[in-house]
Coordinates of C-alpha atoms in Angstrom, one line a residue:
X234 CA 88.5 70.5 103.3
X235 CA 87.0 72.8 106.1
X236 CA 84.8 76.0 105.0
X237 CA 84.9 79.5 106.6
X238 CA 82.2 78.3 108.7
X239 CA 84.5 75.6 111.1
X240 CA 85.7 76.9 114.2
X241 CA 89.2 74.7 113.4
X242 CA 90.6 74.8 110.3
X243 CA 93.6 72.4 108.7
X244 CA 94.5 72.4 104.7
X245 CA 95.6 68.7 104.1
X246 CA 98.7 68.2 101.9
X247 CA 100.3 65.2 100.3
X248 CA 103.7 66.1 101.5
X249 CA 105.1 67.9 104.7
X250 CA 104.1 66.7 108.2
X251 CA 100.9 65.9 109.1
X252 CA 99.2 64.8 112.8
X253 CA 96.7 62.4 112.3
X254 CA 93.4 61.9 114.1
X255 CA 94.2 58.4 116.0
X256 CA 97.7 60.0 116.8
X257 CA 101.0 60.0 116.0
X258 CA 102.1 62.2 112.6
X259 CA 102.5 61.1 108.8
X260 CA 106.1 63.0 107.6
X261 CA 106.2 62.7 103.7
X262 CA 109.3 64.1 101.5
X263 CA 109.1 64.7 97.8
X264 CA 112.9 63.6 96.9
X265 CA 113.1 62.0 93.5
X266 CA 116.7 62.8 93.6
X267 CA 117.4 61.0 96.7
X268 CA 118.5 57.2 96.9
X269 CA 117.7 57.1 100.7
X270 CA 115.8 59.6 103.1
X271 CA 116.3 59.6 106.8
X272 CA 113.7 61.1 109.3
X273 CA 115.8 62.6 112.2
X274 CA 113.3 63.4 115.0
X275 CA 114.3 66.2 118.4
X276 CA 111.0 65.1 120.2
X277 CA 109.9 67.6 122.5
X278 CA 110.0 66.2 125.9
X279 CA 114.2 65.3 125.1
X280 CA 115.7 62.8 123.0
X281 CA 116.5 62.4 119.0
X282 CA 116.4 59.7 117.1
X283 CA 116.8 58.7 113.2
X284 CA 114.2 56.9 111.6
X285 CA 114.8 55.2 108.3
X286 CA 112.3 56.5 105.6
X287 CA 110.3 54.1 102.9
X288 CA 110.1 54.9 99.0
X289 CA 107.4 55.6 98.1
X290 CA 105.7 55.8 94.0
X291 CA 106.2 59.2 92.2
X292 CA 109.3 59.9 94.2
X293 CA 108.4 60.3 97.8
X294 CA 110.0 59.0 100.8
X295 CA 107.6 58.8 103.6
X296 CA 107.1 57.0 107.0
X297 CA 104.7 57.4 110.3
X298 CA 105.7 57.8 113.8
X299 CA 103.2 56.8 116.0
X300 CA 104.3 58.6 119.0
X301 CA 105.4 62.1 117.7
X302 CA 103.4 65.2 118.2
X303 CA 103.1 68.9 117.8
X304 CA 106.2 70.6 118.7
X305 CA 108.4 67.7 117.8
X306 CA 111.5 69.3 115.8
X307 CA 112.6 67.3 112.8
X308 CA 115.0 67.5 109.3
X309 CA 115.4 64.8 106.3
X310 CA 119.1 63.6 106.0
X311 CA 119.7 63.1 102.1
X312 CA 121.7 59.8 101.2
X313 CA 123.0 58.4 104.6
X314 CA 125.1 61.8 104.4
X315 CA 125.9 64.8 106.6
X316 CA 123.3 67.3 104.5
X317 CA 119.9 67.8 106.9
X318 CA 117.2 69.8 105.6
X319 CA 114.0 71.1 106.7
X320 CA 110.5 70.3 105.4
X321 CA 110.3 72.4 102.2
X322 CA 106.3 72.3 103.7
X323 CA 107.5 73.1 107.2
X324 CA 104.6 75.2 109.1
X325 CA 106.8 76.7 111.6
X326 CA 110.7 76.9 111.4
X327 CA 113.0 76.7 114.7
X328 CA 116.6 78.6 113.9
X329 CA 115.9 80.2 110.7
X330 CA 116.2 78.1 107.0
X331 CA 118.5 76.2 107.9
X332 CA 117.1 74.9 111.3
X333 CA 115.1 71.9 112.0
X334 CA 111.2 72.2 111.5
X335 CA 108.4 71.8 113.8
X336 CA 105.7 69.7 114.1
X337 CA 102.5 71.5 114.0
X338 CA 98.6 70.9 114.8
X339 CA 96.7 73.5 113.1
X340 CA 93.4 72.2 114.4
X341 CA 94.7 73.3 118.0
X342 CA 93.7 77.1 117.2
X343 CA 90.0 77.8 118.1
X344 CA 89.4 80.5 115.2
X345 CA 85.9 82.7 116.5
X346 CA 85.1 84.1 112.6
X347 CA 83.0 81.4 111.9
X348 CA 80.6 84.2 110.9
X349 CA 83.0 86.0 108.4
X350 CA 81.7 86.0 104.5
X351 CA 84.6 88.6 103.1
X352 CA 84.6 91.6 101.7
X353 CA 82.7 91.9 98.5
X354 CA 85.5 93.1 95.7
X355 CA 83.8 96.8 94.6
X356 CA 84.5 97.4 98.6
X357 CA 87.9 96.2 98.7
X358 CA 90.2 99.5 99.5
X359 CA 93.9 97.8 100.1
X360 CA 96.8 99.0 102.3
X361 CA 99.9 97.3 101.2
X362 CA 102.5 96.9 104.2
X363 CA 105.3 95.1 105.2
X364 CA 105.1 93.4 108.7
X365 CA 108.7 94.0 109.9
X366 CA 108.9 97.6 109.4
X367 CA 104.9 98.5 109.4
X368 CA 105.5 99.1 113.4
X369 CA 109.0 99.5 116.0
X370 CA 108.3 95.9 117.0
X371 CA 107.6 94.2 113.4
X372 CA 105.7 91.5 114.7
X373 CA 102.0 90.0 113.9
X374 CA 101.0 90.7 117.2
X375 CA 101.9 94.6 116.7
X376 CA 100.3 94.9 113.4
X377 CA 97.5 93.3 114.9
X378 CA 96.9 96.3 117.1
X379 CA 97.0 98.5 114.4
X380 CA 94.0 97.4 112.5
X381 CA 91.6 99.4 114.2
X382 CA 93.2 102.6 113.1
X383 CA 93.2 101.3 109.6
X384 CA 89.3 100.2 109.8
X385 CA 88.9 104.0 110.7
X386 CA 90.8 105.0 108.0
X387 CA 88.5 103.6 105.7
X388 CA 90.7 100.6 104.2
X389 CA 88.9 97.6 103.9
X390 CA 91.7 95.0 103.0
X391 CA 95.5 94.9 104.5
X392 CA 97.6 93.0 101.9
X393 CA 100.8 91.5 103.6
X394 CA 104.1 91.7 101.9
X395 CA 105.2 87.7 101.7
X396 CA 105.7 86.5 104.8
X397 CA 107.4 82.8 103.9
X398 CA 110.3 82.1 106.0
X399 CA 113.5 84.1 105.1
X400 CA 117.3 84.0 105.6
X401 CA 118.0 85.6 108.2
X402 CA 116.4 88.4 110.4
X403 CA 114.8 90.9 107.5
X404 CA 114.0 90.9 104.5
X405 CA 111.4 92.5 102.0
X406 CA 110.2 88.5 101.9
X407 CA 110.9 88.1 98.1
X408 CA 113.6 85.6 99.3
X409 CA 111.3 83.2 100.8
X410 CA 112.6 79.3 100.6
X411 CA 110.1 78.0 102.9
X412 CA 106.8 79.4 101.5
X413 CA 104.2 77.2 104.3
X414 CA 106.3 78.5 107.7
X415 CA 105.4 82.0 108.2
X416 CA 108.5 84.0 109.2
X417 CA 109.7 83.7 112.6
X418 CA 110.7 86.7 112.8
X419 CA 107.6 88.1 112.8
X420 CA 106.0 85.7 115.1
X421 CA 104.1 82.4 115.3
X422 CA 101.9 80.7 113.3
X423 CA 98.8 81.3 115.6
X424 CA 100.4 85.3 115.9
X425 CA 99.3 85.4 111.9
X426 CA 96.2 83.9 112.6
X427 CA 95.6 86.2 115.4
X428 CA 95.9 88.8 112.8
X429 CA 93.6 87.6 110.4
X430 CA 91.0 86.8 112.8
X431 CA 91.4 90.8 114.8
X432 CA 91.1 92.3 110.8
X433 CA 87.9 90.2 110.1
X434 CA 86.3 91.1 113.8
X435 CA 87.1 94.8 112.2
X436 CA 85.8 94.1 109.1
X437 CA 88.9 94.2 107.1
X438 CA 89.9 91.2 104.8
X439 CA 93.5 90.1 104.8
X440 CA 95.6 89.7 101.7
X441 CA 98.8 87.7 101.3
X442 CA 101.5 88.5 98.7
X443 CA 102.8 85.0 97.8
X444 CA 105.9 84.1 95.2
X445 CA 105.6 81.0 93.0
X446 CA 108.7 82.4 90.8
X447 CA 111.1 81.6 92.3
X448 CA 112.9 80.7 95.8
X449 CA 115.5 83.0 97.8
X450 CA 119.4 82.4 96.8
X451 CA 119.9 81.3 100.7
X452 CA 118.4 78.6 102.4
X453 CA 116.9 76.5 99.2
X454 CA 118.2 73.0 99.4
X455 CA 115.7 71.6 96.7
X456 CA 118.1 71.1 94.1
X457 CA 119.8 68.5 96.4
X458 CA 116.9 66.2 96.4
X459 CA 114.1 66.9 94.0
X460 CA 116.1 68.3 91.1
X461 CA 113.1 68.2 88.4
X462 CA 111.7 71.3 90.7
X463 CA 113.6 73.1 88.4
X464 CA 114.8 73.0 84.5
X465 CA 117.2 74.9 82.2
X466 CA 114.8 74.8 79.4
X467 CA 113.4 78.7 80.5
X468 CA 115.4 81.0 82.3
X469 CA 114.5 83.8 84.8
X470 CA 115.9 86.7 86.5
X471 CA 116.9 84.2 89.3
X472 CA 118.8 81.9 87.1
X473 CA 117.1 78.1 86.2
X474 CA 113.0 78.4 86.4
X475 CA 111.0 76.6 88.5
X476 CA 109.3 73.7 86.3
X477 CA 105.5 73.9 86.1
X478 CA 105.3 72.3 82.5
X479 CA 108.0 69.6 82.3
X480 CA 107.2 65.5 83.0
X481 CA 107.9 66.3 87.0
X482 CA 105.5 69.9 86.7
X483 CA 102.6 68.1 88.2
X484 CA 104.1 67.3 91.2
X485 CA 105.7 70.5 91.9
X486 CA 102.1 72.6 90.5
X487 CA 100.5 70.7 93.4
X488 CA 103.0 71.9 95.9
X489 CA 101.8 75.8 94.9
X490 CA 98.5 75.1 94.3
X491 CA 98.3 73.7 98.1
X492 CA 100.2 76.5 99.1
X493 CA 97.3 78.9 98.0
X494 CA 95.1 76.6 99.3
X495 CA 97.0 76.3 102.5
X496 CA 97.2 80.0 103.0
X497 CA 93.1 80.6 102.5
X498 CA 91.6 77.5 104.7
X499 CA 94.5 76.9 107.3
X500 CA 94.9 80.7 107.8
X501 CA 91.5 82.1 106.9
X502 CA 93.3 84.7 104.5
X503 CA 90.7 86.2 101.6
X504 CA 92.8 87.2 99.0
X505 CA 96.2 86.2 97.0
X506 CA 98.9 88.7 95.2
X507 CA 100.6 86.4 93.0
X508 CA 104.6 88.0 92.5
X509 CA 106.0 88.6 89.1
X510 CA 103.4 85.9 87.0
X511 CA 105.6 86.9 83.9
X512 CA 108.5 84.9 85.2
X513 CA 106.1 81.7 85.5
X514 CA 107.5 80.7 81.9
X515 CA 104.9 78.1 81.2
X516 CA 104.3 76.1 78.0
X517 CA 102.0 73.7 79.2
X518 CA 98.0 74.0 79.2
X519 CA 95.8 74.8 80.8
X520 CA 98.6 76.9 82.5
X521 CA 99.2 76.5 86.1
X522 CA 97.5 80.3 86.5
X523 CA 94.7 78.5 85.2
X524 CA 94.8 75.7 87.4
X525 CA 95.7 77.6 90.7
X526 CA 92.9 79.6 90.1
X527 CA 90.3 76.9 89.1
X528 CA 91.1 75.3 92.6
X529 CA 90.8 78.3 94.5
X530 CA 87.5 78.8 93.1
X531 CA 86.0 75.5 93.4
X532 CA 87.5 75.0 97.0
X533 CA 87.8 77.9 99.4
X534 CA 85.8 80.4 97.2
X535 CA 83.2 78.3 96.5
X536 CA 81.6 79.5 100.3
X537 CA 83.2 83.0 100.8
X538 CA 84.8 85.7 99.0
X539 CA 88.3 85.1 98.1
X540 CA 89.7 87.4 95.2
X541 CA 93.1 86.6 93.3
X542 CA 95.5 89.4 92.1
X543 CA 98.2 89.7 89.7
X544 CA 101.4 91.3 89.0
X545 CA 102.0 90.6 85.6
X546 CA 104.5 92.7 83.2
X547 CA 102.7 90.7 80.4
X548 CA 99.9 92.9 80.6
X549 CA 98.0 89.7 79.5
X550 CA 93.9 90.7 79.7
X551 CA 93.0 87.0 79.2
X552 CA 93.4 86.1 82.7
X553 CA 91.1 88.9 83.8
X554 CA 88.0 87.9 82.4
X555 CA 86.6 85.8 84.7
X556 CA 85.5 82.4 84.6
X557 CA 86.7 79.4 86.9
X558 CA 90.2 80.3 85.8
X559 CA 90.0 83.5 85.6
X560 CA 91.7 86.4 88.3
X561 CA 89.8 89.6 89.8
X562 CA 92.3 92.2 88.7
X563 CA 95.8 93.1 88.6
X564 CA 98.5 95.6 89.7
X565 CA 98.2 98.9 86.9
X566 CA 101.9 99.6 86.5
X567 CA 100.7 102.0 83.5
X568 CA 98.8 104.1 85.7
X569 CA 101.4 104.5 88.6
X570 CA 104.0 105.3 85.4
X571 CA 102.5 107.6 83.9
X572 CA 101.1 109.6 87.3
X573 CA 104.8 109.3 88.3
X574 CA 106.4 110.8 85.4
X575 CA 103.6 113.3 85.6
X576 CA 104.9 113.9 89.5
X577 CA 108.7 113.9 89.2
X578 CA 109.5 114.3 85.3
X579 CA 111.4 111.4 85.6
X580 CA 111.8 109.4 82.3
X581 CA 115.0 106.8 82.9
X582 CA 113.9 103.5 82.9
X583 CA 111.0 102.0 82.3
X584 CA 109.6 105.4 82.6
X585 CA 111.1 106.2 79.5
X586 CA 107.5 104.5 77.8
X587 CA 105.6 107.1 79.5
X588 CA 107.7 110.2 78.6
X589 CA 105.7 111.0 75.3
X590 CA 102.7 111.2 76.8
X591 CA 101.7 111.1 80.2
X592 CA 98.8 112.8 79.9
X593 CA 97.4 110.1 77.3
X594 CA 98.9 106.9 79.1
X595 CA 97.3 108.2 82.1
X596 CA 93.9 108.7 80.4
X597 CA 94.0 105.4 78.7
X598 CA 94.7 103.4 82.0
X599 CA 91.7 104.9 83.9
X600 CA 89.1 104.4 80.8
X601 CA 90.5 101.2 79.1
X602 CA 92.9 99.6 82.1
X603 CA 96.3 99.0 80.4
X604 CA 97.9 101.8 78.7
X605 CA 100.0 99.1 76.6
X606 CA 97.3 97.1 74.5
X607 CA 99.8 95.6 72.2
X608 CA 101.9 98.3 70.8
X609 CA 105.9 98.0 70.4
X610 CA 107.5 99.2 74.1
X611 CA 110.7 101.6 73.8
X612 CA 112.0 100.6 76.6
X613 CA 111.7 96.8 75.5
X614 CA 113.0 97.2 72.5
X615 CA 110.4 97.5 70.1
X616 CA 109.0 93.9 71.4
X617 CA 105.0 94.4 71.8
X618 CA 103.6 94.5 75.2
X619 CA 99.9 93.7 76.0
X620 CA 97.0 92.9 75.3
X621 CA 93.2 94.9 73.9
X622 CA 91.5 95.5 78.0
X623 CA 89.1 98.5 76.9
X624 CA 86.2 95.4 77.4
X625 CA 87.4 94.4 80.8
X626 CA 85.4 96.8 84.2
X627 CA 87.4 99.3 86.1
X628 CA 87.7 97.1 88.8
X629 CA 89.7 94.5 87.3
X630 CA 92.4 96.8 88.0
X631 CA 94.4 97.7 91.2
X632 CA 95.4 101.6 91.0
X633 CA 98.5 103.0 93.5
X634 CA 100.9 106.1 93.7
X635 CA 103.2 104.0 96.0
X636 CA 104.0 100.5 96.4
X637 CA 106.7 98.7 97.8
X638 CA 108.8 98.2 94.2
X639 CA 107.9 101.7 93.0
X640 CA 109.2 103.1 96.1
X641 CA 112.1 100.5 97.2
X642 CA 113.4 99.9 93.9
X643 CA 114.6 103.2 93.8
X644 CA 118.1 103.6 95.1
X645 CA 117.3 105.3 98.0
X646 CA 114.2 103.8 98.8
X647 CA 112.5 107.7 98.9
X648 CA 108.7 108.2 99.1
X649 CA 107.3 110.8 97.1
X650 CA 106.7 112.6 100.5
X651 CA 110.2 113.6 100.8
X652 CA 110.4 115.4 97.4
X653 CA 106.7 116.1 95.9
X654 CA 105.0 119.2 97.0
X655 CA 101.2 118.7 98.7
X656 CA 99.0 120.4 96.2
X657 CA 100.2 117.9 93.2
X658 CA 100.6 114.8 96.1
X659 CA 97.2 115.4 97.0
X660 CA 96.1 115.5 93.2
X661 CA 97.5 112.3 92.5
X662 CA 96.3 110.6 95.5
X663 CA 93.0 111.7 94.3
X664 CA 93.2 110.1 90.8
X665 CA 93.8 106.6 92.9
X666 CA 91.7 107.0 95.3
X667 CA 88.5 108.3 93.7
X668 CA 89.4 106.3 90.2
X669 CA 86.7 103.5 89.2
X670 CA 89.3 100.8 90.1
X671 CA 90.3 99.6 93.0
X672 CA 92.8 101.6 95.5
X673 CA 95.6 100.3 96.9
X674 CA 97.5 102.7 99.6
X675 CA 101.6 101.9 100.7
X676 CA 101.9 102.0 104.5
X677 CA 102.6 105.2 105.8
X678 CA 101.2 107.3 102.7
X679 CA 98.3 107.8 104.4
X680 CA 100.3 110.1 107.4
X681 CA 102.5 111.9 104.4
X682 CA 105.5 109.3 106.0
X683 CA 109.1 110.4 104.9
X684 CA 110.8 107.3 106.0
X685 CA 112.5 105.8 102.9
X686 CA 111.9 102.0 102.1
X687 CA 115.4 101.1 100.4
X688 CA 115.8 97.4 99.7
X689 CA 117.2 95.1 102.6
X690 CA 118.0 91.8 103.4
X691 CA 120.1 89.8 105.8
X692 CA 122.0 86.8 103.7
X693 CA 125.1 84.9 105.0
X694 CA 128.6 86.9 104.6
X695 CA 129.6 85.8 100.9
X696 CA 126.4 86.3 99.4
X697 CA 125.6 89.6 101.6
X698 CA 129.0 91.0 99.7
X699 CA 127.5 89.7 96.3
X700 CA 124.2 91.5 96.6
X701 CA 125.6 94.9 98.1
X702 CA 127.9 95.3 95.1
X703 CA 125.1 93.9 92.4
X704 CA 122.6 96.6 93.9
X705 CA 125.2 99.2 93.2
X706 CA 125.8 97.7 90.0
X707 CA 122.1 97.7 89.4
X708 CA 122.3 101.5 89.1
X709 CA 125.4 102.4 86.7
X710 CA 122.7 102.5 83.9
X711 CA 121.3 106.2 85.1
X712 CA 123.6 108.9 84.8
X713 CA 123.3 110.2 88.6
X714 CA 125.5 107.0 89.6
X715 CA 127.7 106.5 86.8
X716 CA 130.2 107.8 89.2
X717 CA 131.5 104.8 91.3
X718 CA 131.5 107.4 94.3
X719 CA 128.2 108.4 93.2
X720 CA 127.0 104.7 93.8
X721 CA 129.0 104.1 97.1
X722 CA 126.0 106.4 98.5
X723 CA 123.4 103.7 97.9
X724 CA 122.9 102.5 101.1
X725 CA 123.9 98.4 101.7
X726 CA 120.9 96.1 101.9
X727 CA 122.6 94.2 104.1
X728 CA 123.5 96.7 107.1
X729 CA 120.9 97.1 109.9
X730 CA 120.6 100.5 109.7
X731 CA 119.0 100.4 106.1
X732 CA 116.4 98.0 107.7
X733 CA 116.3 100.2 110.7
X734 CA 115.5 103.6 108.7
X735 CA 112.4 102.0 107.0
X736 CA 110.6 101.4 110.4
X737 CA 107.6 103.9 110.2
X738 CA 108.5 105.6 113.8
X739 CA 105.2 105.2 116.5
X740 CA 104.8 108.7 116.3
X741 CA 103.5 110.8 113.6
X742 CA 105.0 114.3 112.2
X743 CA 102.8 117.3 113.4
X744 CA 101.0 117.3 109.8
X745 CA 99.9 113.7 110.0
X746 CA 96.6 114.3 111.2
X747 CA 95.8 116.0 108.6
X748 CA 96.5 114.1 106.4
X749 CA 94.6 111.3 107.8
X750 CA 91.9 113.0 108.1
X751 CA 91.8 114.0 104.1
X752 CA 92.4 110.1 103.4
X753 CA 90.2 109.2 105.7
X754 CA 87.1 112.0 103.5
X755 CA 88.5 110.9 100.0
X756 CA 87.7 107.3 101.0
X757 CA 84.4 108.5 102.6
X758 CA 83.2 110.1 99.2
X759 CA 84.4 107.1 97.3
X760 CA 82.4 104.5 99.6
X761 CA 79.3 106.9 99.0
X762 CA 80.0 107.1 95.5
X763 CA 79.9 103.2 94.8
X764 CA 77.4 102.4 97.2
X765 CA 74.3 102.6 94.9
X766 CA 75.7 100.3 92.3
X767 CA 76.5 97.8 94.7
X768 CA 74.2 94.7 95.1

């Protein structure tokens, strides 16, 4: 494996397509399901050709071509018949999730951060944003010439909402299927890398928000060929769970763990968001949290500072405490409820565990971390939620007014800009920022930004239907849209022009300077503030 301190980074992989040194590439399919694999090449200088594919033990099909190379397109026909798929490790797509994959050579890109050590965690100030609608052009490249502005700012980490390859042309990237091929839409592979390496020549670490839950309802072609990926015995949100503790898990554990792995070497990111960790239903031990983590640590954070970050409903404490296995912090939901219901009043929903007492669920989450240590949850019916965390540090907790659920899983996507007056904004924004854990910011908040974030997505005509009417569906449990007119208002996730209204505009209202500049002096007296007890 490569360290931080190689000018050329690759993450080698048992599966997907690989170039090797003496030439030529090594393609490798996991297909258990399959009786026969077929390699159908596009070579980049003209032609096509099918090549047949040899079983291999442990249920890959696998064969070497000595004279492909990068940019070579290429799909796996399943069973001598008309299905062709991509590389479920394609690094770069061509024509969306459906299209063929490319060949890639990630030793080509000449990274110059050879020098770059991370950002040590008591530092780390995040800035959450989403690369398609973070600037007009959504692109790495444009986010890339943001980070200056951001450095200034004060933040110290960006953290990316997933950027896997997704149906279609947007999307909030929970709908990933490919989860090695960053997005097209937003650019190339070396675009991402670009990124990364402008934020660490600013001194800002990059974060990556990746999804091991589940895969996007367009585009996922697994269950035609490796069918033990998933199993029936647990069931999620999404429908079957992904199977990380059944007789095939180790297989498809490795595939995740190299994904993490993939993401820190190959593109030099420092930090991991792992999505939704409650829906990893898991019986097996140690757990595959454990073992993602136990890698990370003993590979790419062995030589630099890589941190790990969950979202986990759970509110399980014994993955915060350190160790090989162990995680840096996770996302306070508790806090952000309680300062929300302290904001708006609001109490439907899973605000409804807050409404008693806002006041102490807020204290109790800044001293102890969670404000549900174990205690029956209303809203989940009585079932007990959490775990004791008074013993864990401040900082193993990651404190926000806004992120992109809180703010897009409302119906209209509406930032607390647009309703909460400035004095009690400001107030709360102080309680994140200047709080003992670590801050995370939601793009735009720091210029008092108005734009909604509503959900969005672009899937295939049937399904786009299906989701528009289960998103209004979604909502029938609050009284405002009981009304079926009431929930025709909600805007479609599937038309442009919900996408297009979540673009933060280039320019700024008239009061956005000044509200940079108090971010930019609340950030100052909390880097002054933690200086002396850092190392």
């Amino acid at each position: 494996m490569p360290d931080s301190g190689e000018t050329r980074r690759a993450h080698a992989m048992p599966f997907g397509a690989a170039a090797l040194q003496e030439g030529g590439v090594r393609f490798r399919l996991w297909a258990p399901s399959a009786r026969r694999v077929g390699l159908c090449m596009e070579r980049g200088s003209g032609g096509s050709e099918e090549l047949a594919t040899a079983r291999m033990d442990g249920g890959f099909h696998g064969v070497v071509v000595p004279s492909a190379s990068a940019g070579d397109r290429y799909r796996f026909r399943i069973d001598a018949g008309d299905l062709l798929v991509p590389d479920p490790a394609s690094r770069r797509q061509a024509g969306g999730v459906h299209g063929p994959s490319v060949v890639c050579d990630p030793g080509a890109f000449s990274w110059r951060d050879a020098d770059w050590e991370g950002v040590p965690w008591e530092r780390i100030v995040l800035y959450e944003l989403h690369v398609g609608t973070f600037t007009p052009e959504g692109t790495f490249d444009a986010a890339r010439a943001r980070i200056a502005d951001l450095a200034a700012l004060g933040v110290t980490a960006i953290e990316l909402m997933p950027v896997a390859e997704f149906p279609g042309r947007r999307n909030w990237g929970y709908d990933g299927v490919l989860p090695f091929a960053p997005a097209s839409a937003y650019g190339t592979p070396d675009d991402l890398k670009r990124l990364v390496e402008a934020a660490h020549g600013a001194g800002v670490a990059v974060f990556l928000d990746v999804v091991y839950n589940h895969f996007g309802p367009e585009g996922n072609y697994l269950h035609a060929y490796a069918a033990p990926f998933f199993t029936d015995r647990h069931a999620t949100p999404w429908g079957e769970a992904i199977d990380v503790d059944g007789p095939s898990s180790g297989t498809v554990r490795d595939f995740f763990v190299h994904n993490a792995l993939y993401w820190l070497e190959e593109f030099h990111i420092d930090g991991l968001r792992l999505d939704a960790v409650h829906a990893i239903l898991d019986d097996r031990r140690p757990g595959f949290l454990e073992e993602l983590a136990a890698a990370v640590r003993r590979g790419p954070g062995a030589s630099r500072r890589v941190h790990l970050v969950l979202e986990n409903d759970d509110n399980a404490a014994r993955l915060l405490r350190g160790g090989p296995a162990g995680y840096d912090a996770q996302w306070n939901d508790d806090l952000h409820h309680a300062l929300h219901v302290l904001l708006t009043g609001e109490t439907g929903g899973y605000y409804a565990d807050y409404a008693a007492d806002p006041i102490g669920c807020l204290g109790r989450a800044l001293a102890e971390g969670f404000a549900w240590q174990g205690e029956p949850s209303p809203y989940r019916g009585g079932a007990l939620r959490g775990e004791p965390s008074a013993d864990l540090p401040p900082t193993a907790f990651v404190a926000f007014l806004q992120n992109h659920d809180q703010v897009g899983n409302r119906a209209f996507g509406d930032r607390l800009a647009a309703s909460i007056g400035d004095r009690a904004l400001r107030a709360a924004a102080a309680v994140v920022l200047l709080s003992p854990s670590i801050p995370m910011l939601f793009m735009g908040e720091e210029s008092h930004a108005t734009a909604p974030f509503p959900f969005f997505c672009d899937f295939g005509p049937d399904l786009a239907a299906a989701v528009t009417e289960g998103r209004r569906r979604e909502f029938r449990r609050f009284a405002e849209f009981r009304d079926a007119a009431a929930r025709e208002r909600i805007p479609d996730p599937s038309a442009a022009s919900t996408f297009e209204r979540a673009v933060l505009p280039a320019g700024a209202g008239p009061d956005a300077p000044a509200w940079r500049r108090w971010y930019r002096e609340a950030l100052a007296v909390r880097r002054e503030a933690i200086a002396p007890r850092l190392p």
